[in-house]
JSON list of C-alpha atoms in Angstrom, two decimals:
[
{"chain": "A", "resi": 1, "resn": "MET", "atom": "CA", "xyz": [9.22, -9.39, -4.86]},
{"chain": "A", "resi": 2, "resn": "ARG", "atom": "CA", "xyz": [6.81, -12.14, -2.91]},
{"chain": "A", "resi": 3, "resn": "SER", "atom": "CA", "xyz": [7.08, -10.79, 0.32]},
{"chain": "A", "resi": 4, "resn": "GLU", "atom": "CA", "xyz": [6.53, -7.28, -0.95]},
{"chain": "A", "resi": 5, "resn": "ALA", "atom": "CA", "xyz": [3.55, -8.50, -2.40]},
{"chain": "A", "resi": 6, "resn": "ILE", "atom": "CA", "xyz": [2.01, -10.41, 0.14]},
{"chain": "A", "resi": 7, "resn": "ALA", "atom": "CA", "xyz": [2.39, -7.46, 2.52]},
{"chain": "A", "resi": 8, "resn": "GLN", "atom": "CA", "xyz": [0.53, -5.43, 0.20]},
{"chain": "A", "resi": 9, "resn": "LEU", "atom": "CA", "xyz": [-2.10, -8.32, 0.38]},
{"chain": "A", "resi": 10, "resn": "HIS", "atom": "CA", "xyz": [-2.12, -7.99, 4.36]},
{"chain": "A", "resi": 11, "resn": "ASP", "atom": "CA", "xyz": [-2.79, -4.29, 4.18]},
{"chain": "A", "resi": 12, "resn": "ILE", "atom": "CA", "xyz": [-5.67, -4.84, 1.58]},
{"chain": "A", "resi": 13, "resn": "ARG", "atom": "CA", "xyz": [-7.16, -7.37, 3.56]},
{"chain": "A", "resi": 14, "resn": "GLU", "atom": "CA", "xyz": [-7.11, -5.25, 6.87]},
{"chain": "A", "resi": 15, "resn": "LEU", "atom": "CA", "xyz": [-8.58, -1.88, 5.23]},
{"chain": "A", "resi": 16, "resn": "LEU", "atom": "CA", "xyz": [-11.30, -4.43, 3.88]},
{"chain": "A", "resi": 17, "resn": "ALA", "atom": "CA", "xyz": [-11.50, -5.88, 7.47]},
{"chain": "A", "resi": 18, "resn": "SER", "atom": "CA", "xyz": [-12.08, -2.64, 9.25]},
{"chain": "A", "resi": 19, "resn": "ILE", "atom": "CA", "xyz": [-15.05, -1.71, 6.33]},
{"chain": "A", "resi": 20, "resn": "GLN", "atom": "CA", "xyz": [-17.61, -4.28, 8.01]},
{"chain": "A", "resi": 21, "resn": "GLU", "atom": "CA", "xyz": [-21.00, -2.00, 7.92]},
{"chain": "A", "resi": 22, "resn": "PRO", "atom": "CA", "xyz": [-23.10, -1.19, 4.91]},
{"chain": "A", "resi": 23, "resn": "SER", "atom": "CA", "xyz": [-22.91, 2.26, 6.17]},
{"chain": "A", "resi": 24, "resn": "SER", "atom": "CA", "xyz": [-18.72, 2.12, 6.06]},
{"chain": "A", "resi": 25, "resn": "ILE", "atom": "CA", "xyz": [-19.65, 3.50, 2.24]},
{"chain": "A", "resi": 26, "resn": "ARG", "atom": "CA", "xyz": [-18.51, 6.82, 3.60]},
{"chain": "A", "resi": 27, "resn": "ARG", "atom": "CA", "xyz": [-15.49, 5.21, 3.60]},
{"chain": "A", "resi": 28, "resn": "ALA", "atom": "CA", "xyz": [-15.59, 4.39, 0.21]},
{"chain": "A", "resi": 29, "resn": "ALA", "atom": "CA", "xyz": [-12.70, 6.91, -0.68]},
{"chain": "A", "resi": 30, "resn": "GLU", "atom": "CA", "xyz": [-9.74, 4.31, 1.48]},
{"chain": "A", "resi": 31, "resn": "LEU", "atom": "CA", "xyz": [-10.57, 1.86, -1.60]},
{"chain": "A", "resi": 32, "resn": "GLU", "atom": "CA", "xyz": [-8.77, 3.97, -3.96]},
{"chain": "A", "resi": 33, "resn": "GLY", "atom": "CA", "xyz": [-6.45, 2.32, -5.95]},
{"chain": "A", "resi": 34, "resn": "ALA", "atom": "CA", "xyz": [-6.79, -0.92, -3.97]},
{"chain": "A", "resi": 35, "resn": "ALA", "atom": "CA", "xyz": [-8.00, -2.95, -7.20]},
{"chain": "A", "resi": 36, "resn": "GLU", "atom": "CA", "xyz": [-4.55, -1.59, -8.80]},
{"chain": "A", "resi": 37, "resn": "LYS", "atom": "CA", "xyz": [-2.65, -3.02, -5.84]},
{"chain": "A", "resi": 38, "resn": "VAL", "atom": "CA", "xyz": [-4.11, -6.30, -6.09]},
{"chain": "A", "resi": 39, "resn": "ALA", "atom": "CA", "xyz": [-3.54, -6.80, -9.90]},
{"chain": "A", "resi": 40, "resn": "SER", "atom": "CA", "xyz": [-0.10, -5.72, -9.30]},
{"chain": "A", "resi": 41, "resn": "CYS", "atom": "CA", "xyz": [0.38, -8.21, -6.59]},
{"chain": "A", "resi": 42, "resn": "ALA", "atom": "CA", "xyz": [-1.05, -10.96, -9.07]},
{"chain": "A", "resi": 43, "resn": "ALA", "atom": "CA", "xyz": [1.47, -9.91, -11.75]},
{"chain": "A", "resi": 44, "resn": "ASP", "atom": "CA", "xyz": [4.19, -10.32, -8.79]},
{"chain": "A", "resi": 45, "resn": "LEU", "atom": "CA", "xyz": [2.96, -13.65, -7.92]},
{"chain": "A", "resi": 46, "resn": "VAL", "atom": "CA", "xyz": [2.74, -15.03, -11.15]},
{"chain": "A", "resi": 47, "resn": "ASP", "atom": "CA", "xyz": [5.26, -17.71, -10.94]},
{"chain": "A", "resi": 48, "resn": "VAL", "atom": "CA", "xyz": [3.05, -19.08, -7.55]},
{"chain": "A", "resi": 49, "resn": "GLU", "atom": "CA", "xyz": [1.92, -22.72, -8.27]},
{"chain": "A", "resi": 50, "resn": "VAL", "atom": "CA", "xyz": [0.06, -23.18, -5.41]},
{"chain": "A", "resi": 51, "resn": "PRO", "atom": "CA", "xyz": [-2.47, -22.58, -5.16]},
{"chain": "A", "resi": 52, "resn": "ARG", "atom": "CA", "xyz": [-3.11, -23.06, -9.10]},
{"chain": "A", "resi": 53, "resn": "ASP", "atom": "CA", "xyz": [-6.21, -20.60, -9.03]},
{"chain": "A", "resi": 54, "resn": "LEU", "atom": "CA", "xyz": [-4.15, -17.93, -7.37]},
{"chain": "A", "resi": 55, "resn": "GLN", "atom": "CA", "xyz": [-4.17, -15.77, -10.46]},
{"chain": "A", "resi": 56, "resn": "LEU", "atom": "CA", "xyz": [-8.23, -16.36, -10.78]},
{"chain": "A", "resi": 57, "resn": "ARG", "atom": "CA", "xyz": [-8.54, -15.60, -6.78]},
{"chain": "A", "resi": 58, "resn": "LEU", "atom": "CA", "xyz": [-6.54, -12.57, -7.05]},
{"chain": "A", "resi": 59, "resn": "ALA", "atom": "CA", "xyz": [-8.55, -11.56, -10.23]},
{"chain": "A", "resi": 60, "resn": "PHE", "atom": "CA", "xyz": [-11.94, -12.21, -8.46]},
{"chain": "A", "resi": 61, "resn": "ALA", "atom": "CA", "xyz": [-10.80, -9.63, -5.47]},
{"chain": "A", "resi": 62, "resn": "VAL", "atom": "CA", "xyz": [-10.20, -7.07, -8.07]},
{"chain": "A", "resi": 63, "resn": "ARG", "atom": "CA", "xyz": [-13.88, -7.22, -9.89]},
{"chain": "A", "resi": 64, "resn": "ALA", "atom": "CA", "xyz": [-15.44, -7.02, -6.56]},
{"chain": "A", "resi": 65, "resn": "LEU", "atom": "CA", "xyz": [-13.08, -3.91, -5.63]},
{"chain": "A", "resi": 66, "resn": "GLN", "atom": "CA", "xyz": [-14.04, -2.52, -8.44]},
{"chain": "A", "resi": 67, "resn": "GLY", "atom": "CA", "xyz": [-17.94, -3.65, -8.05]},
{"chain": "A", "resi": 68, "resn": "ALA", "atom": "CA", "xyz": [-17.42, -1.36, -4.82]},
{"chain": "A", "resi": 69, "resn": "GLU", "atom": "CA", "xyz": [-16.12, 1.39, -6.29]},
{"chain": "A", "resi": 70, "resn": "LYS", "atom": "CA", "xyz": [-19.16, 1.53, -8.53]},
{"chain": "A", "resi": 71, "resn": "ALA", "atom": "CA", "xyz": [-21.32, 1.05, -5.64]},
{"chain": "A", "resi": 72, "resn": "ALA", "atom": "CA", "xyz": [-19.85, 3.92, -3.86]},
{"chain": "A", "resi": 73, "resn": "ARG", "atom": "CA", "xyz": [-20.01, 6.38, -6.88]},
{"chain": "A", "resi": 74, "resn": "THR", "atom": "CA", "xyz": [-23.73, 5.28, -7.75]},
{"chain": "A", "resi": 75, "resn": "HIS", "atom": "CA", "xyz": [-24.41, 6.14, -3.87]},
{"chain": "A", "resi": 76, "resn": "ARG", "atom": "CA", "xyz": [-22.78, 9.57, -4.39]},
{"chain": "A", "resi": 77, "resn": "ARG", "atom": "CA", "xyz": [-24.83, 10.16, -7.74]},
{"chain": "A", "resi": 78, "resn": "ASN", "atom": "CA", "xyz": [-28.40, 8.78, -7.35]},
{"chain": "A", "resi": 79, "resn": "PRO", "atom": "CA", "xyz": [-30.04, 9.23, -3.89]},
{"chain": "A", "resi": 80, "resn": "LEU", "atom": "CA", "xyz": [-32.81, 6.90, -4.80]},
{"chain": "A", "resi": 81, "resn": "THR", "atom": "CA", "xyz": [-30.79, 3.61, -4.75]},
{"chain": "A", "resi": 82, "resn": "ARG", "atom": "CA", "xyz": [-28.85, 4.50, -1.93]},
{"chain": "A", "resi": 83, "resn": "PRO", "atom": "CA", "xyz": [-29.97, 1.43, 0.19]},
{"chain": "A", "resi": 84, "resn": "LEU", "atom": "CA", "xyz": [-29.19, -0.66, -2.76]},
{"chain": "A", "resi": 85, "resn": "SER", "atom": "CA", "xyz": [-25.83, 1.05, -3.06]},
{"chain": "A", "resi": 86, "resn": "HIS", "atom": "CA", "xyz": [-24.98, 0.26, 1.02]},
{"chain": "A", "resi": 87, "resn": "ALA", "atom": "CA", "xyz": [-25.66, -3.65, 0.20]},
{"chain": "A", "resi": 88, "resn": "ARG", "atom": "CA", "xyz": [-23.60, -3.81, -2.87]},
{"chain": "A", "resi": 89, "resn": "PHE", "atom": "CA", "xyz": [-20.87, -2.25, -1.36]},
{"chain": "A", "resi": 90, "resn": "ALA", "atom": "CA", "xyz": [-20.88, -4.34, 1.64]},
{"chain": "A", "resi": 91, "resn": "LEU", "atom": "CA", "xyz": [-21.52, -7.82, -0.33]},
{"chain": "A", "resi": 92, "resn": "ASN", "atom": "CA", "xyz": [-18.53, -6.87, -3.05]},
{"chain": "A", "resi": 93, "resn": "THR", "atom": "CA", "xyz": [-16.41, -5.74, -0.05]},
{"chain": "A", "resi": 94, "resn": "GLY", "atom": "CA", "xyz": [-17.08, -8.71, 1.66]},
{"chain": "A", "resi": 95, "resn": "LYS", "atom": "CA", "xyz": [-16.07, -10.74, -1.46]},
{"chain": "A", "resi": 96, "resn": "ALA", "atom": "CA", "xyz": [-13.17, -8.85, -2.10]},
{"chain": "A", "resi": 97, "resn": "GLY", "atom": "CA", "xyz": [-11.73, -9.43, 1.51]},
{"chain": "A", "resi": 98, "resn": "GLY", "atom": "CA", "xyz": [-12.94, -13.43, 1.19]},
{"chain": "A", "resi": 99, "resn": "TRP", "atom": "CA", "xyz": [-10.57, -13.94, -1.83]},
{"chain": "A", "resi": 100, "resn": "ILE", "atom": "CA", "xyz": [-7.76, -12.06, -0.17]},
{"chain": "A", "resi": 101, "resn": "HIS", "atom": "CA", "xyz": [-8.07, -13.79, 2.95]},
{"chain": "A", "resi": 102, "resn": "GLY", "atom": "CA", "xyz": [-8.33, -17.18, 1.22]},
{"chain": "A", "resi": 103, "resn": "THR", "atom": "CA", "xyz": [-5.32, -16.40, -0.87]},
{"chain": "A", "resi": 104, "resn": "LEU", "atom": "CA", "xyz": [-3.36, -15.42, 2.22]},
{"chain": "A", "resi": 105, "resn": "GLN", "atom": "CA", "xyz": [-4.29, -18.58, 4.41]},
{"chain": "A", "resi": 106, "resn": "ILE", "atom": "CA", "xyz": [-2.58, -20.02, 1.92]},
{"chain": "A", "resi": 107, "resn": "LEU", "atom": "CA", "xyz": [0.11, -18.50, 0.92]},
{"chain": "A", "resi": 108, "resn": "ASP", "atom": "CA", "xyz": [1.25, -17.07, 4.36]},
{"chain": "A", "resi": 109, "resn": "PRO", "atom": "CA", "xyz": [-0.64, -19.22, 7.21]},
{"chain": "A", "resi": 110, "resn": "GLU", "atom": "CA", "xyz": [1.70, -18.10, 10.11]},
{"chain": "A", "resi": 111, "resn": "ASN", "atom": "CA", "xyz": [0.63, -14.56, 9.78]},
{"chain": "A", "resi": 112, "resn": "THR", "atom": "CA", "xyz": [-3.12, -14.86, 8.68]},
{"chain": "A", "resi": 113, "resn": "PRO", "atom": "CA", "xyz": [-5.51, -14.56, 11.53]},
{"chain": "A", "resi": 114, "resn": "PRO", "atom": "CA", "xyz": [-8.39, -17.47, 10.86]},
{"chain": "A", "resi": 115, "resn": "SER", "atom": "CA", "xyz": [-11.18, -16.52, 9.05]},
{"chain": "A", "resi": 116, "resn": "PRO", "atom": "CA", "xyz": [-14.04, -15.70, 11.77]},
{"chain": "A", "resi": 117, "resn": "TYR", "atom": "CA", "xyz": [-16.25, -17.82, 9.33]},
{"chain": "A", "resi": 118, "resn": "ASP", "atom": "CA", "xyz": [-14.15, -21.14, 9.59]},
{"chain": "A", "resi": 119, "resn": "SER", "atom": "CA", "xyz": [-15.64, -21.43, 13.71]},
{"chain": "A", "resi": 120, "resn": "ASP", "atom": "CA", "xyz": [-18.25, -24.10, 13.99]},
{"chain": "A", "resi": 121, "resn": "GLU", "atom": "CA", "xyz": [-20.16, -21.72, 15.29]},
{"chain": "A", "resi": 122, "resn": "ALA", "atom": "CA", "xyz": [-20.41, -19.40, 12.39]},
{"chain": "A", "resi": 123, "resn": "ASN", "atom": "CA", "xyz": [-21.27, -22.47, 10.27]},
{"chain": "A", "resi": 124, "resn": "ALA", "atom": "CA", "xyz": [-24.32, -23.89, 12.28]},
{"chain": "A", "resi": 125, "resn": "GLY", "atom": "CA", "xyz": [-27.47, -22.71, 10.77]}
]
């Protein structure tokens, strides 16, 4: 059960990593159901003790994914706010990807690639 949940989180992390640009809002349909998958993974991982805040991390990821879906809906409905929708979508997908990636680095460090923000060059400046 735990390995299946971790595999699903890896799949979602890879999807979020492929959505890097604000213009990726056109691919928002690919995120359908991602929040529900993360929530089901959180339920499967309820007995995990390390990290202590695992459920909170995954709840933040779900909330960010829901925010990205909302930004995509706003993008389709209201042309005047499209630049803001692009920014909100990029921010929320980045947040969700970060929460999931950080969780996977703790739960499955062998199979999780290093974060691009862990390098010294990314933190300088």
